[in-house]
Short mmCIF file of C-alpha atoms in Angstrom, two decimals:
data_model
loop_
_atom_site.label_atom_id
_atom_site.label_comp_id
_atom_site.label_asym_id
_atom_site.label_seq_id
_atom_site.Cartn_x
_atom_site.Cartn_y
_atom_site.Cartn_z
CA UNK X 20 38.39 -10.22 4.46
CA UNK X 21 36.91 -10.38 7.94
CA UNK X 22 34.20 -13.06 7.74
CA UNK X 23 32.55 -11.58 10.83
CA UNK X 24 32.29 -8.07 9.38
CA UNK X 25 28.77 -6.69 9.38
CA UNK X 26 27.67 -5.94 5.83
CA UNK X 27 25.52 -3.10 4.59
CA UNK X 28 23.22 -4.58 1.94
CA UNK X 29 20.84 -2.73 -0.35
CA UNK X 30 17.92 -4.74 -1.77
CA UNK X 31 16.51 -3.50 -5.09
CA UNK X 32 13.14 -4.94 -6.12
CA UNK X 33 10.66 -3.41 -8.63
CA UNK X 34 7.36 -3.78 -6.77
CA UNK X 35 7.04 -4.84 -3.12
CA UNK X 36 3.53 -6.24 -3.54
CA UNK X 37 2.23 -9.71 -2.72
CA UNK X 38 3.73 -12.63 -4.61
CA UNK X 39 6.34 -15.37 -4.50
CA UNK X 40 9.22 -13.13 -5.61
CA UNK X 41 8.21 -10.50 -3.07
CA UNK X 42 7.95 -13.10 -0.32
CA UNK X 43 11.45 -14.29 -1.20
CA UNK X 44 13.11 -10.86 -1.07
CA UNK X 45 11.33 -9.94 2.16
CA UNK X 46 12.39 -13.23 3.79
CA UNK X 47 15.92 -12.82 2.41
CA UNK X 48 16.19 -9.32 3.85
CA UNK X 49 14.86 -10.45 7.23
CA UNK X 50 17.18 -13.49 7.26
CA UNK X 51 20.27 -11.35 6.61
CA UNK X 52 19.13 -8.78 9.14
CA UNK X 53 18.81 -11.50 11.77
CA UNK X 54 22.42 -12.46 11.09
CA UNK X 55 23.49 -8.97 12.15
CA UNK X 56 23.73 -7.24 8.77
CA UNK X 57 22.26 -3.84 7.95
CA UNK X 58 19.56 -4.08 5.27
CA UNK X 59 17.82 -1.30 3.34
CA UNK X 60 15.20 -1.96 0.64
CA UNK X 61 14.61 0.15 -2.48
CA UNK X 62 11.62 -0.19 -4.79
CA UNK X 63 9.65 1.70 -7.42
CA UNK X 64 6.28 0.74 -5.94
CA UNK X 65 5.09 0.00 -2.43
CA UNK X 66 1.40 0.03 -1.61
CA UNK X 67 0.89 -0.30 2.18
CA UNK X 68 -2.49 -1.90 1.49
CA UNK X 69 -0.99 -4.59 -0.76
CA UNK X 70 2.28 -5.75 0.73
CA UNK X 71 3.82 -8.05 3.30
CA UNK X 72 3.70 -6.71 6.89
CA UNK X 73 7.48 -6.73 7.39
CA UNK X 74 7.70 -3.82 4.93
CA UNK X 75 5.29 -1.63 6.92
CA UNK X 76 5.63 -2.62 10.58
CA UNK X 77 9.18 -1.32 11.03
CA UNK X 78 10.94 -4.67 10.55
CA UNK X 79 12.53 -3.48 7.29
CA UNK X 80 13.50 -0.02 6.07
CA UNK X 81 11.90 0.67 2.67
CA UNK X 82 12.56 3.60 0.32
CA UNK X 83 10.39 4.23 -2.77
CA UNK X 84 12.20 5.85 -5.70
CA UNK X 85 10.79 6.70 -9.13
CA UNK X 86 7.15 5.88 -8.40
CA UNK X 87 6.08 8.85 -10.53
CA UNK X 88 6.89 6.91 -13.71
CA UNK X 89 3.90 4.92 -15.07
CA UNK X 90 4.08 1.14 -15.37
CA UNK X 91 2.62 1.04 -18.87
CA UNK X 92 1.81 3.32 -21.79
CA UNK X 93 -1.77 2.42 -22.79
CA UNK X 94 -4.04 -0.66 -22.48
CA UNK X 95 -3.80 -1.22 -26.25
CA UNK X 96 -0.06 -0.64 -26.33
CA UNK X 97 1.19 -1.27 -22.79
CA UNK X 98 4.95 -1.63 -23.48
CA UNK X 99 5.14 -2.99 -19.93
CA UNK X 100 8.69 -4.32 -20.18
CA UNK X 101 9.96 -1.02 -21.61
CA UNK X 102 8.48 0.90 -18.70
CA UNK X 103 9.83 -1.72 -16.29
CA UNK X 104 13.31 -1.04 -17.67
CA UNK X 105 12.83 2.72 -17.42
CA UNK X 106 11.59 2.47 -13.83
CA UNK X 107 14.61 0.34 -12.90
CA UNK X 108 16.98 2.88 -14.46
CA UNK X 109 15.28 5.82 -12.75
CA UNK X 110 15.47 4.03 -9.40
CA UNK X 111 19.17 3.30 -9.95
CA UNK X 112 19.99 6.87 -10.93
CA UNK X 113 18.14 8.38 -7.98
CA UNK X 114 19.88 5.94 -5.64
CA UNK X 115 23.31 6.58 -7.16
CA UNK X 116 22.88 10.36 -7.08
CA UNK X 117 21.83 10.06 -3.43
CA UNK X 118 25.04 8.11 -2.75
CA UNK X 119 27.37 10.40 -4.71
CA UNK X 120 25.92 13.90 -4.25
CA UNK X 121 26.02 15.74 -0.91
CA UNK X 122 22.84 16.85 0.82
CA UNK X 123 20.43 18.42 1.19
CA UNK X 124 18.02 16.10 -0.67
CA UNK X 125 16.56 17.30 -3.98
CA UNK X 126 14.56 15.70 -6.78
CA UNK X 127 17.81 14.28 -8.21
CA UNK X 128 19.21 12.97 -4.91
CA UNK X 129 16.15 12.37 -2.69
CA UNK X 130 17.98 10.33 -0.03
CA UNK X 131 21.20 12.35 0.31
CA UNK X 132 23.28 11.91 2.29
CA UNK X 133 23.20 8.11 2.36
CA UNK X 134 26.01 5.79 3.37
CA UNK X 135 27.53 3.46 0.74
CA UNK X 136 26.71 -0.23 0.56
CA UNK X 137 28.93 -3.31 0.53
CA UNK X 138 26.48 -5.30 -1.61
CA UNK X 139 23.48 -4.65 -3.80
CA UNK X 140 21.04 -7.56 -3.92
CA UNK X 141 19.06 -7.27 -7.17
CA UNK X 142 16.30 -9.47 -8.56
CA UNK X 143 13.78 -9.56 -11.44
CA UNK X 144 15.12 -6.56 -13.39
CA UNK X 145 18.85 -6.72 -14.25
CA UNK X 146 19.20 -3.66 -16.49
CA UNK X 147 20.63 -1.39 -13.78
CA UNK X 148 23.36 -3.80 -12.66
CA UNK X 149 26.15 -2.18 -14.76
CA UNK X 150 25.27 1.25 -13.36
CA UNK X 151 25.26 0.00 -9.80
CA UNK X 152 28.57 -1.82 -10.20
CA UNK X 153 30.62 0.60 -12.25
CA UNK X 154 29.34 3.92 -10.93
CA UNK X 155 29.23 3.09 -7.21
CA UNK X 156 31.89 0.37 -7.24
CA UNK X 157 29.55 -1.86 -5.25
CA UNK X 158 29.42 -5.61 -5.79
CA UNK X 159 26.13 -7.05 -7.01
CA UNK X 160 24.41 -10.34 -6.24
CA UNK X 161 21.63 -11.09 -8.73
CA UNK X 162 18.85 -13.53 -7.85
CA UNK X 163 17.29 -15.11 -10.92
CA UNK X 164 13.69 -16.19 -10.24
CA UNK X 165 13.36 -16.98 -13.96
CA UNK X 166 14.68 -15.38 -17.18
CA UNK X 167 12.32 -12.54 -18.09
CA UNK X 168 12.66 -13.30 -21.80
CA UNK X 169 10.86 -16.60 -21.22
CA UNK X 170 7.98 -14.87 -19.44
CA UNK X 171 7.13 -12.91 -22.59
CA UNK X 172 5.25 -15.85 -24.11
CA UNK X 173 5.81 -17.97 -27.19
CA UNK X 174 8.44 -20.25 -25.64
CA UNK X 175 8.47 -24.01 -25.28
CA UNK X 176 10.18 -25.03 -22.04
CA UNK X 177 10.87 -28.64 -21.14
CA UNK X 178 14.14 -29.06 -19.31
CA UNK X 179 13.02 -31.90 -17.08
CA UNK X 180 13.13 -34.17 -20.14
CA UNK X 181 16.58 -34.87 -21.49
CA UNK X 182 17.41 -33.09 -24.74
CA UNK X 183 20.35 -33.36 -27.11
CA UNK X 184 22.77 -31.87 -24.62
CA UNK X 185 21.08 -33.33 -21.55
CA UNK X 186 19.59 -29.93 -20.84
CA UNK X 187 16.11 -30.23 -22.35
CA UNK X 188 14.31 -27.80 -24.64
CA UNK X 189 14.05 -24.02 -24.44
CA UNK X 190 13.06 -22.64 -27.84
CA UNK X 191 10.48 -20.58 -29.69
CA UNK X 192 7.24 -22.42 -30.37
CA UNK X 193 6.69 -23.43 -33.96
CA UNK X 194 3.66 -23.40 -36.23
CA UNK X 195 0.44 -21.63 -35.32
CA UNK X 196 1.66 -20.84 -31.82
CA UNK X 197 4.74 -19.00 -32.97
CA UNK X 198 5.30 -15.38 -32.01
CA UNK X 199 4.87 -12.76 -34.74
CA UNK X 200 7.82 -11.06 -36.37
CA UNK X 201 6.93 -7.70 -34.85
CA UNK X 202 7.09 -9.08 -31.31
CA UNK X 203 10.35 -10.92 -32.05
CA UNK X 204 11.92 -7.68 -33.27
CA UNK X 205 10.53 -5.84 -30.26
CA UNK X 206 11.82 -8.43 -27.79
CA UNK X 207 15.25 -9.11 -29.34
CA UNK X 208 17.12 -6.04 -27.98
CA UNK X 209 15.32 -6.36 -24.65
CA UNK X 210 16.28 -10.02 -24.32
CA UNK X 211 19.90 -9.31 -25.29
CA UNK X 212 20.01 -6.47 -22.77
CA UNK X 213 18.79 -8.85 -20.07
CA UNK X 214 21.47 -11.41 -20.95
CA UNK X 215 24.27 -8.84 -21.05
CA UNK X 216 23.33 -7.03 -17.85
CA UNK X 217 22.71 -10.25 -15.93
CA UNK X 218 26.26 -11.25 -16.83
CA UNK X 219 27.61 -8.09 -15.18
CA UNK X 220 26.67 -9.29 -11.70
CA UNK X 221 29.39 -10.68 -9.45
CA UNK X 222 27.39 -13.66 -8.21
CA UNK X 223 24.25 -15.11 -9.81
CA UNK X 224 21.82 -17.14 -7.73
CA UNK X 225 18.77 -19.09 -8.84
CA UNK X 226 15.78 -20.45 -6.97
CA UNK X 227 15.99 -24.07 -8.18
CA UNK X 228 17.95 -26.58 -10.24
CA UNK X 229 15.14 -26.28 -12.78
CA UNK X 230 15.68 -22.53 -13.17
CA UNK X 231 19.45 -23.06 -13.43
CA UNK X 232 18.96 -25.46 -16.33
CA UNK X 233 16.58 -23.03 -18.04
CA UNK X 234 19.03 -20.15 -17.42
CA UNK X 235 21.84 -22.04 -19.18
CA UNK X 236 19.67 -22.64 -22.25
CA UNK X 237 18.11 -19.18 -22.31
CA UNK X 238 21.45 -17.32 -22.00
CA UNK X 239 24.04 -19.20 -24.12
CA UNK X 240 26.81 -16.69 -23.40
CA UNK X 241 26.38 -17.28 -19.65
CA UNK X 242 25.98 -21.06 -19.78
CA UNK X 243 29.50 -21.73 -18.47
CA UNK X 244 28.74 -19.71 -15.36
CA UNK X 245 25.99 -21.76 -13.80
CA UNK X 246 23.95 -19.96 -11.12
CA UNK X 247 24.29 -21.14 -7.56
CA UNK X 248 21.03 -22.57 -6.26
CA UNK X 249 19.70 -20.92 -3.11
CA UNK X 250 16.22 -22.16 -2.40
CA UNK X 251 13.63 -19.66 -1.19
CA UNK X 252 12.88 -20.43 2.44
CA UNK X 253 10.33 -19.37 5.02
CA UNK X 254 10.11 -18.22 8.60
CA UNK X 255 8.43 -21.28 10.07
CA UNK X 256 7.37 -19.37 13.19
CA UNK X 257 5.20 -17.03 11.10
CA UNK X 258 3.05 -19.97 10.02
CA UNK X 259 1.82 -20.82 13.47
CA UNK X 260 -1.94 -20.59 14.09
CA UNK X 261 -3.42 -17.58 15.83
CA UNK X 262 -6.55 -19.55 16.65
CA UNK X 263 -6.92 -23.32 16.35
CA UNK X 264 -10.30 -25.05 16.48
CA UNK X 265 -10.90 -27.05 19.62
CA UNK X 266 -8.55 -24.93 21.76
CA UNK X 267 -10.87 -22.26 23.08
CA UNK X 268 -12.41 -19.28 21.38
CA UNK X 269 -9.53 -17.04 20.41
CA UNK X 270 -10.33 -13.75 18.73
CA UNK X 271 -10.65 -14.23 14.98
CA UNK X 272 -9.64 -10.87 13.57
CA UNK X 273 -7.96 -9.39 10.50
CA UNK X 274 -10.57 -10.97 8.23
CA UNK X 275 -10.24 -14.49 9.64
CA UNK X 276 -13.85 -14.55 10.80
CA UNK X 277 -14.96 -14.00 7.20
CA UNK X 278 -13.29 -17.14 5.92
CA UNK X 279 -13.46 -19.44 8.94
CA UNK X 280 -15.61 -22.56 8.47
CA UNK X 281 -16.02 -26.02 9.96
CA UNK X 282 -16.38 -27.50 6.47
CA UNK X 283 -13.59 -29.66 4.97
CA UNK X 284 -11.52 -27.20 2.94
CA UNK X 285 -9.19 -27.46 -0.04
CA UNK X 286 -6.97 -24.43 -0.66
CA UNK X 287 -5.15 -22.94 -3.65
CA UNK X 288 -2.91 -19.92 -3.00
CA UNK X 289 -1.49 -18.01 -5.99
CA UNK X 290 -1.52 -14.59 -7.55
CA UNK X 291 -4.49 -14.08 -9.84
CA UNK X 292 -2.52 -14.50 -13.06
CA UNK X 293 -3.38 -16.61 -16.10
CA UNK X 294 -0.04 -18.44 -16.02
CA UNK X 295 -0.83 -19.83 -12.57
CA UNK X 296 -3.47 -22.11 -14.15
CA UNK X 297 -5.81 -21.93 -11.16
CA UNK X 298 -8.64 -23.13 -13.37
CA UNK X 299 -7.10 -26.60 -12.98
CA UNK X 300 -7.99 -26.55 -9.28
CA UNK X 301 -11.60 -25.64 -10.04
CA UNK X 302 -11.96 -28.33 -12.73
CA UNK X 303 -10.43 -31.02 -10.51
CA UNK X 304 -12.68 -29.97 -7.64
CA UNK X 305 -15.78 -30.14 -9.85
CA UNK X 306 -14.82 -33.62 -11.05
CA UNK X 307 -14.95 -34.92 -7.49
CA UNK X 308 -18.71 -34.65 -7.78
CA UNK X 309 -19.34 -35.09 -11.50
CA UNK X 310 -17.16 -38.22 -11.75
CA UNK X 311 -18.50 -39.75 -8.53
CA UNK X 312 -15.10 -39.75 -6.82
CA UNK X 313 -16.82 -38.74 -3.59
CA UNK X 314 -20.46 -39.13 -2.63
CA UNK X 315 -22.92 -36.32 -3.32
CA UNK X 316 -23.30 -35.76 0.41
CA UNK X 317 -19.53 -35.56 0.87
CA UNK X 318 -19.11 -33.22 -2.11
CA UNK X 319 -21.76 -30.94 -0.65
CA UNK X 320 -19.66 -30.58 2.49
CA UNK X 321 -16.46 -29.58 0.68
CA UNK X 322 -15.34 -26.09 -0.25
CA UNK X 323 -12.47 -24.79 -2.38
CA UNK X 324 -10.77 -21.59 -1.21
CA UNK X 325 -8.72 -19.70 -3.81
CA UNK X 326 -6.68 -16.78 -2.47
CA UNK X 327 -3.80 -14.62 -3.55
CA UNK X 328 -2.42 -11.28 -4.60
CA UNK X 329 -4.73 -9.17 -6.75
CA UNK X 330 -3.99 -5.79 -8.30
CA UNK X 331 -7.01 -4.02 -9.82
CA UNK X 332 -4.63 -2.03 -12.03
CA UNK X 333 -3.28 -5.20 -13.66
CA UNK X 334 -5.39 -6.31 -16.64
CA UNK X 335 -4.13 -9.90 -16.28
CA UNK X 336 -5.34 -10.01 -12.67
CA UNK X 337 -8.77 -8.67 -13.60
CA UNK X 338 -9.21 -11.00 -16.56
CA UNK X 339 -8.00 -14.02 -14.59
CA UNK X 340 -10.49 -13.48 -11.76
CA UNK X 341 -13.32 -12.92 -14.24
CA UNK X 342 -12.41 -16.09 -16.17
CA UNK X 343 -12.29 -18.15 -12.98
CA UNK X 344 -15.70 -16.87 -11.95
CA UNK X 345 -17.06 -17.71 -15.40
CA UNK X 346 -15.59 -21.20 -15.08
CA UNK X 347 -17.48 -21.69 -11.81
CA UNK X 348 -20.70 -20.72 -13.60
CA UNK X 349 -19.88 -23.13 -16.43
CA UNK X 350 -19.34 -26.01 -13.98
CA UNK X 351 -22.41 -25.07 -11.90
CA UNK X 352 -20.36 -24.24 -8.82
CA UNK X 353 -21.49 -21.48 -6.47
CA UNK X 354 -18.86 -18.87 -5.59
CA UNK X 355 -18.31 -15.79 -3.46
CA UNK X 356 -15.56 -13.15 -3.65
CA UNK X 357 -13.98 -11.38 -0.68
CA UNK X 358 -11.99 -8.20 -1.24
CA UNK X 359 -10.98 -5.85 1.54
CA UNK X 360 -12.01 -7.57 4.76
CA UNK X 361 -13.46 -4.42 6.31
CA UNK X 362 -15.95 -3.98 3.46
CA UNK X 363 -16.67 -7.58 2.44
CA UNK X 364 -19.83 -9.50 3.25
CA UNK X 365 -19.57 -13.00 4.74
CA UNK X 366 -19.90 -15.81 2.19
CA UNK X 367 -23.05 -17.97 2.15
CA UNK X 368 -22.72 -20.99 4.42
CA UNK X 369 -22.89 -23.51 1.56
CA UNK X 370 -20.78 -21.66 -1.03
CA UNK X 371 -18.55 -24.10 -2.93
CA UNK X 372 -15.74 -21.80 -4.17
CA UNK X 373 -14.48 -18.84 -2.16
CA UNK X 374 -12.18 -16.25 -3.79
CA UNK X 375 -10.05 -14.13 -1.42
CA UNK X 376 -8.30 -11.11 -2.94
CA UNK X 377 -5.11 -9.98 -1.18
CA UNK X 378 -5.57 -12.17 1.86
CA UNK X 379 -3.99 -10.97 5.10
CA UNK X 380 -1.19 -12.84 6.88
CA UNK X 381 -3.71 -13.91 9.52
CA UNK X 382 -6.05 -15.28 6.84
CA UNK X 383 -3.20 -17.15 5.16
CA UNK X 384 -2.06 -18.65 8.45
CA UNK X 385 -5.62 -19.65 9.33
CA UNK X 386 -6.12 -21.43 6.00
CA UNK X 387 -2.80 -23.26 6.24
CA UNK X 388 -3.17 -24.34 9.86
CA UNK X 389 -6.90 -24.96 10.25
CA UNK X 390 -7.74 -28.51 11.30
CA UNK X 391 -10.41 -28.44 8.59
CA UNK X 392 -7.97 -27.83 5.72
CA UNK X 393 -7.36 -31.12 3.94
CA UNK X 394 -4.68 -30.24 1.37
CA UNK X 395 -3.13 -27.58 -0.85
CA UNK X 396 -3.44 -27.53 -4.66
CA UNK X 397 -0.49 -25.96 -6.47
CA UNK X 398 -1.47 -25.63 -10.12
CA UNK X 399 1.33 -23.89 -12.16
CA UNK X 400 3.25 -26.06 -14.64
CA UNK X 401 6.99 -25.47 -15.05
CA UNK X 402 6.89 -23.19 -12.01
CA UNK X 403 10.31 -21.68 -11.33
CA UNK X 404 10.27 -22.74 -7.68
CA UNK X 405 6.97 -22.21 -5.88
CA UNK X 406 7.09 -21.03 -2.26
CA UNK X 407 3.48 -21.98 -1.47
CA UNK X 408 4.13 -25.76 -1.28
CA UNK X 409 6.86 -25.01 1.27
CA UNK X 410 4.41 -22.92 3.31
CA UNK X 411 1.87 -25.75 3.25
CA UNK X 412 4.45 -28.40 4.15
CA UNK X 413 5.65 -26.31 7.10
CA UNK X 414 2.08 -26.55 8.43
CA UNK X 415 1.90 -30.31 7.82
CA UNK X 416 -0.46 -30.10 4.84
CA UNK X 417 -0.17 -32.61 1.97
CA UNK X 418 0.41 -30.95 -1.41
CA UNK X 419 -0.90 -31.82 -4.87
CA UNK X 420 1.31 -30.12 -7.47
CA UNK X 421 2.22 -30.27 -11.16
CA UNK X 422 4.99 -32.75 -11.94
CA UNK X 423 7.37 -30.20 -13.48
CA UNK X 424 9.59 -27.33 -12.42
CA UNK X 425 10.42 -26.37 -8.85
CA UNK X 426 7.82 -28.53 -7.03
CA UNK X 427 9.65 -31.66 -8.20
CA UNK X 428 12.53 -30.50 -5.98
CA UNK X 429 10.40 -29.69 -2.94
CA UNK X 430 7.45 -32.11 -2.88
CA UNK X 431 8.24 -35.81 -2.37
CA UNK X 432 5.62 -37.97 -4.11
CA UNK X 433 3.91 -40.46 -1.81
CA UNK X 434 4.01 -43.14 -4.50
CA UNK X 435 7.81 -43.13 -4.72
CA UNK X 436 9.02 -41.92 -1.30
CA UNK X 437 8.50 -43.59 2.04
CA UNK X 438 8.47 -40.17 3.69
CA UNK X 439 6.38 -38.51 1.01
CA UNK X 440 4.89 -35.04 1.45
CA UNK X 441 2.27 -35.02 -1.32
CA UNK X 442 1.44 -36.03 -4.88
CA UNK X 443 2.89 -34.89 -8.22
CA UNK X 444 0.69 -35.27 -11.30
CA UNK X 445 0.51 -33.99 -14.87
CA UNK X 446 -1.57 -30.78 -14.82
CA UNK X 447 -4.74 -32.37 -16.19
CA UNK X 448 -8.06 -32.36 -14.34
CA UNK X 449 -8.66 -36.05 -15.08
CA UNK X 450 -5.40 -36.91 -13.29
CA UNK X 451 -5.75 -34.40 -10.49
CA UNK X 452 -9.29 -35.31 -9.45
CA UNK X 453 -8.49 -38.91 -8.32
CA UNK X 454 -5.33 -37.68 -6.57
CA UNK X 455 -7.34 -34.98 -4.82
CA UNK X 456 -9.92 -37.55 -3.72
CA UNK X 457 -7.18 -39.69 -2.18
CA UNK X 458 -5.85 -36.74 -0.17
CA UNK X 459 -9.32 -35.81 1.05
CA UNK X 460 -10.01 -39.39 2.21
CA UNK X 461 -6.54 -39.93 3.72
CA UNK X 462 -6.69 -41.65 7.11
CA UNK X 463 -5.70 -39.68 10.18
CA UNK X 464 -2.70 -41.95 10.73
CA UNK X 465 -1.41 -41.40 7.17
CA UNK X 466 -2.11 -37.69 7.45
CA UNK X 467 0.01 -37.48 10.61
CA UNK X 468 2.87 -39.30 8.87
CA UNK X 469 2.77 -36.86 5.96
CA UNK X 470 2.66 -33.90 8.34
CA UNK X 471 5.70 -35.14 10.25
CA UNK X 472 7.70 -35.77 7.06
CA UNK X 473 6.70 -32.41 5.55
CA UNK X 474 7.61 -30.37 8.63
CA UNK X 475 10.95 -32.17 8.93
CA UNK X 476 11.81 -31.53 5.29
CA UNK X 477 11.06 -27.81 5.57
CA UNK X 478 13.10 -27.52 8.79
CA UNK X 479 16.12 -29.23 7.20
CA UNK X 480 16.13 -27.64 3.73
CA UNK X 481 13.90 -24.57 3.61
CA UNK X 482 14.18 -22.71 6.91
CA UNK X 483 14.91 -18.99 7.20
CA UNK X 484 18.15 -19.67 9.06
CA UNK X 485 19.45 -21.72 6.11
CA UNK X 486 18.43 -18.98 3.66
CA UNK X 487 20.32 -16.40 5.72
CA UNK X 488 23.47 -18.51 5.86
CA UNK X 489 23.40 -19.23 2.11
CA UNK X 490 22.82 -15.61 1.17
CA UNK X 491 25.50 -14.34 3.54
CA UNK X 492 27.98 -16.70 1.91
CA UNK X 493 26.97 -15.46 -1.54
CA UNK X 494 27.46 -11.84 -0.47
CA UNK X 495 30.89 -12.55 0.97
CA UNK X 496 31.87 -14.48 -2.15
CA UNK X 497 30.85 -11.50 -4.27
CA UNK X 498 33.19 -9.29 -2.25
CA UNK X 499 36.11 -11.73 -2.44
CA UNK X 500 35.76 -13.15 -5.94
CA UNK X 501 34.47 -10.08 -7.72
CA UNK X 502 34.56 -10.56 -11.44
CA UNK X 503 36.76 -13.66 -11.45
CA UNK X 504 33.76 -15.69 -12.69
CA UNK X 505 33.85 -14.02 -16.12
CA UNK X 506 36.55 -12.89 -18.49
CA UNK X 507 37.69 -9.38 -17.66
CA UNK X 508 37.87 -8.28 -21.28
CA UNK X 509 34.28 -9.22 -22.01
CA UNK X 510 33.15 -7.62 -18.81
CA UNK X 511 34.81 -4.31 -19.62
CA UNK X 512 33.61 -4.21 -23.22
CA UNK X 513 30.03 -5.16 -22.53
CA UNK X 514 29.94 -3.34 -19.24
CA UNK X 515 31.25 -0.12 -20.74
CA UNK X 516 28.88 -0.23 -23.70
CA UNK X 517 25.89 -1.07 -21.54
CA UNK X 518 26.85 1.56 -18.98
CA UNK X 519 27.03 4.31 -21.58
CA UNK X 520 23.74 3.32 -23.21
CA UNK X 521 21.78 2.99 -19.97
CA UNK X 522 23.35 6.13 -18.55
CA UNK X 523 22.34 8.20 -21.55
CA UNK X 524 18.77 6.90 -21.51
CA UNK X 525 18.31 7.22 -17.76
CA UNK X 526 19.91 10.64 -17.43
CA UNK X 527 17.89 12.06 -20.33
CA UNK X 528 14.75 10.67 -18.78
CA UNK X 529 15.42 12.20 -15.36
CA UNK X 530 16.29 15.59 -16.85
CA UNK X 531 13.09 15.54 -18.91
CA UNK X 532 10.93 14.53 -15.96
CA UNK X 533 12.45 17.16 -13.69
CA UNK X 534 11.50 19.83 -16.23
#
């Protein structure tokens, strides 16, 4: 095929909110667009007040399909994954009907007429892949952030240690932590559906070597077809400061004035989810004072800023924020919470912990580039990849991260690398606190060396131009290789069965909803 041919690529992502997966797909779409390809994004949910600016400022074309379907059934019986599957199927059907049926647009074909695509780029939810491939005849590239079955809880994951097959451990927890029979029965068909439909994609990508190893253990039938690693990357230019201290009084807008401070600052940027383990940052910060790792006067000067995506409709988000606030009370730390910048009150001058819900791009850039920011704390253990350390490194910030998962591939530990970019430690407050103290007290000369090494590493391995080139190659490979990666017989059998089942469910659902 013509390797210079412009491709028409449709991105399908469940919820274009604020998070690492969303940042990846937005950057991926922008990177491919910059290489001359036509990109259109499809999603089931897009809140203009809780999204990345590229999806609202005209940079990317975004279509919302199937938003009328709820995301859960009831707080006591949410069935979140079931509704996630249904939303993905509804989106796929509405997109396919828009492709196959002539205009004018109706409830069944809301985008008709729409031109066909060369490639569908799918991530997070794989259930619609057979429909997209076999009904439209379009090749599919699937990006695996992490197997969904392992996000359901009750799994022991340790693939950094060498197991019997040199792959580590991915298995159900035993004993008191085991998952009940009812949940196992509930999850079994869902997990098998994920494995089968993921295998229907033409090319599978993953965000790290760690995720690839987990993928092979989680999906035994797909183990021989190892995902190709394409690291999430960033647009380095978007992490440049809008106002740097000491260089004149630039206008601090978009909520920056609310969070700006001359105090030495430690930052932690993550979604407000329990699995992100942000409490570790608070405990390590408190130990700086309680364990005498810094003087009382010095501790009084420091502040910890915790920011990230927050959805008031997500129970996990609400509970996580409440638990973090309770932890501050338990450790006798003062805190202040900032929501929407236009309605928030400025924090007290001496507040020790500042929570920022759904920070703006300007606020994020300010925190990462401020001369007063000392380091970034990245708390999740066994994180699939972790884009935030890359963002911090691009701004020259040293990173303290858990010594497992994706950060072990991105952060170079200062104790073992001459050109180190941070510190990797077991996610325990007693280990993090001394490491944090060393980063706070780092000399200016050492800090400059870390900054230079970190920026160079991001430029070489995690730039947006590299992401675009890697993804373009994956798309072209999908067109050329097609289903040569798997046995044709298996593909037809499983694909046909899955196609019929998902078609029946999705079509019945649409007919019912349309009255």
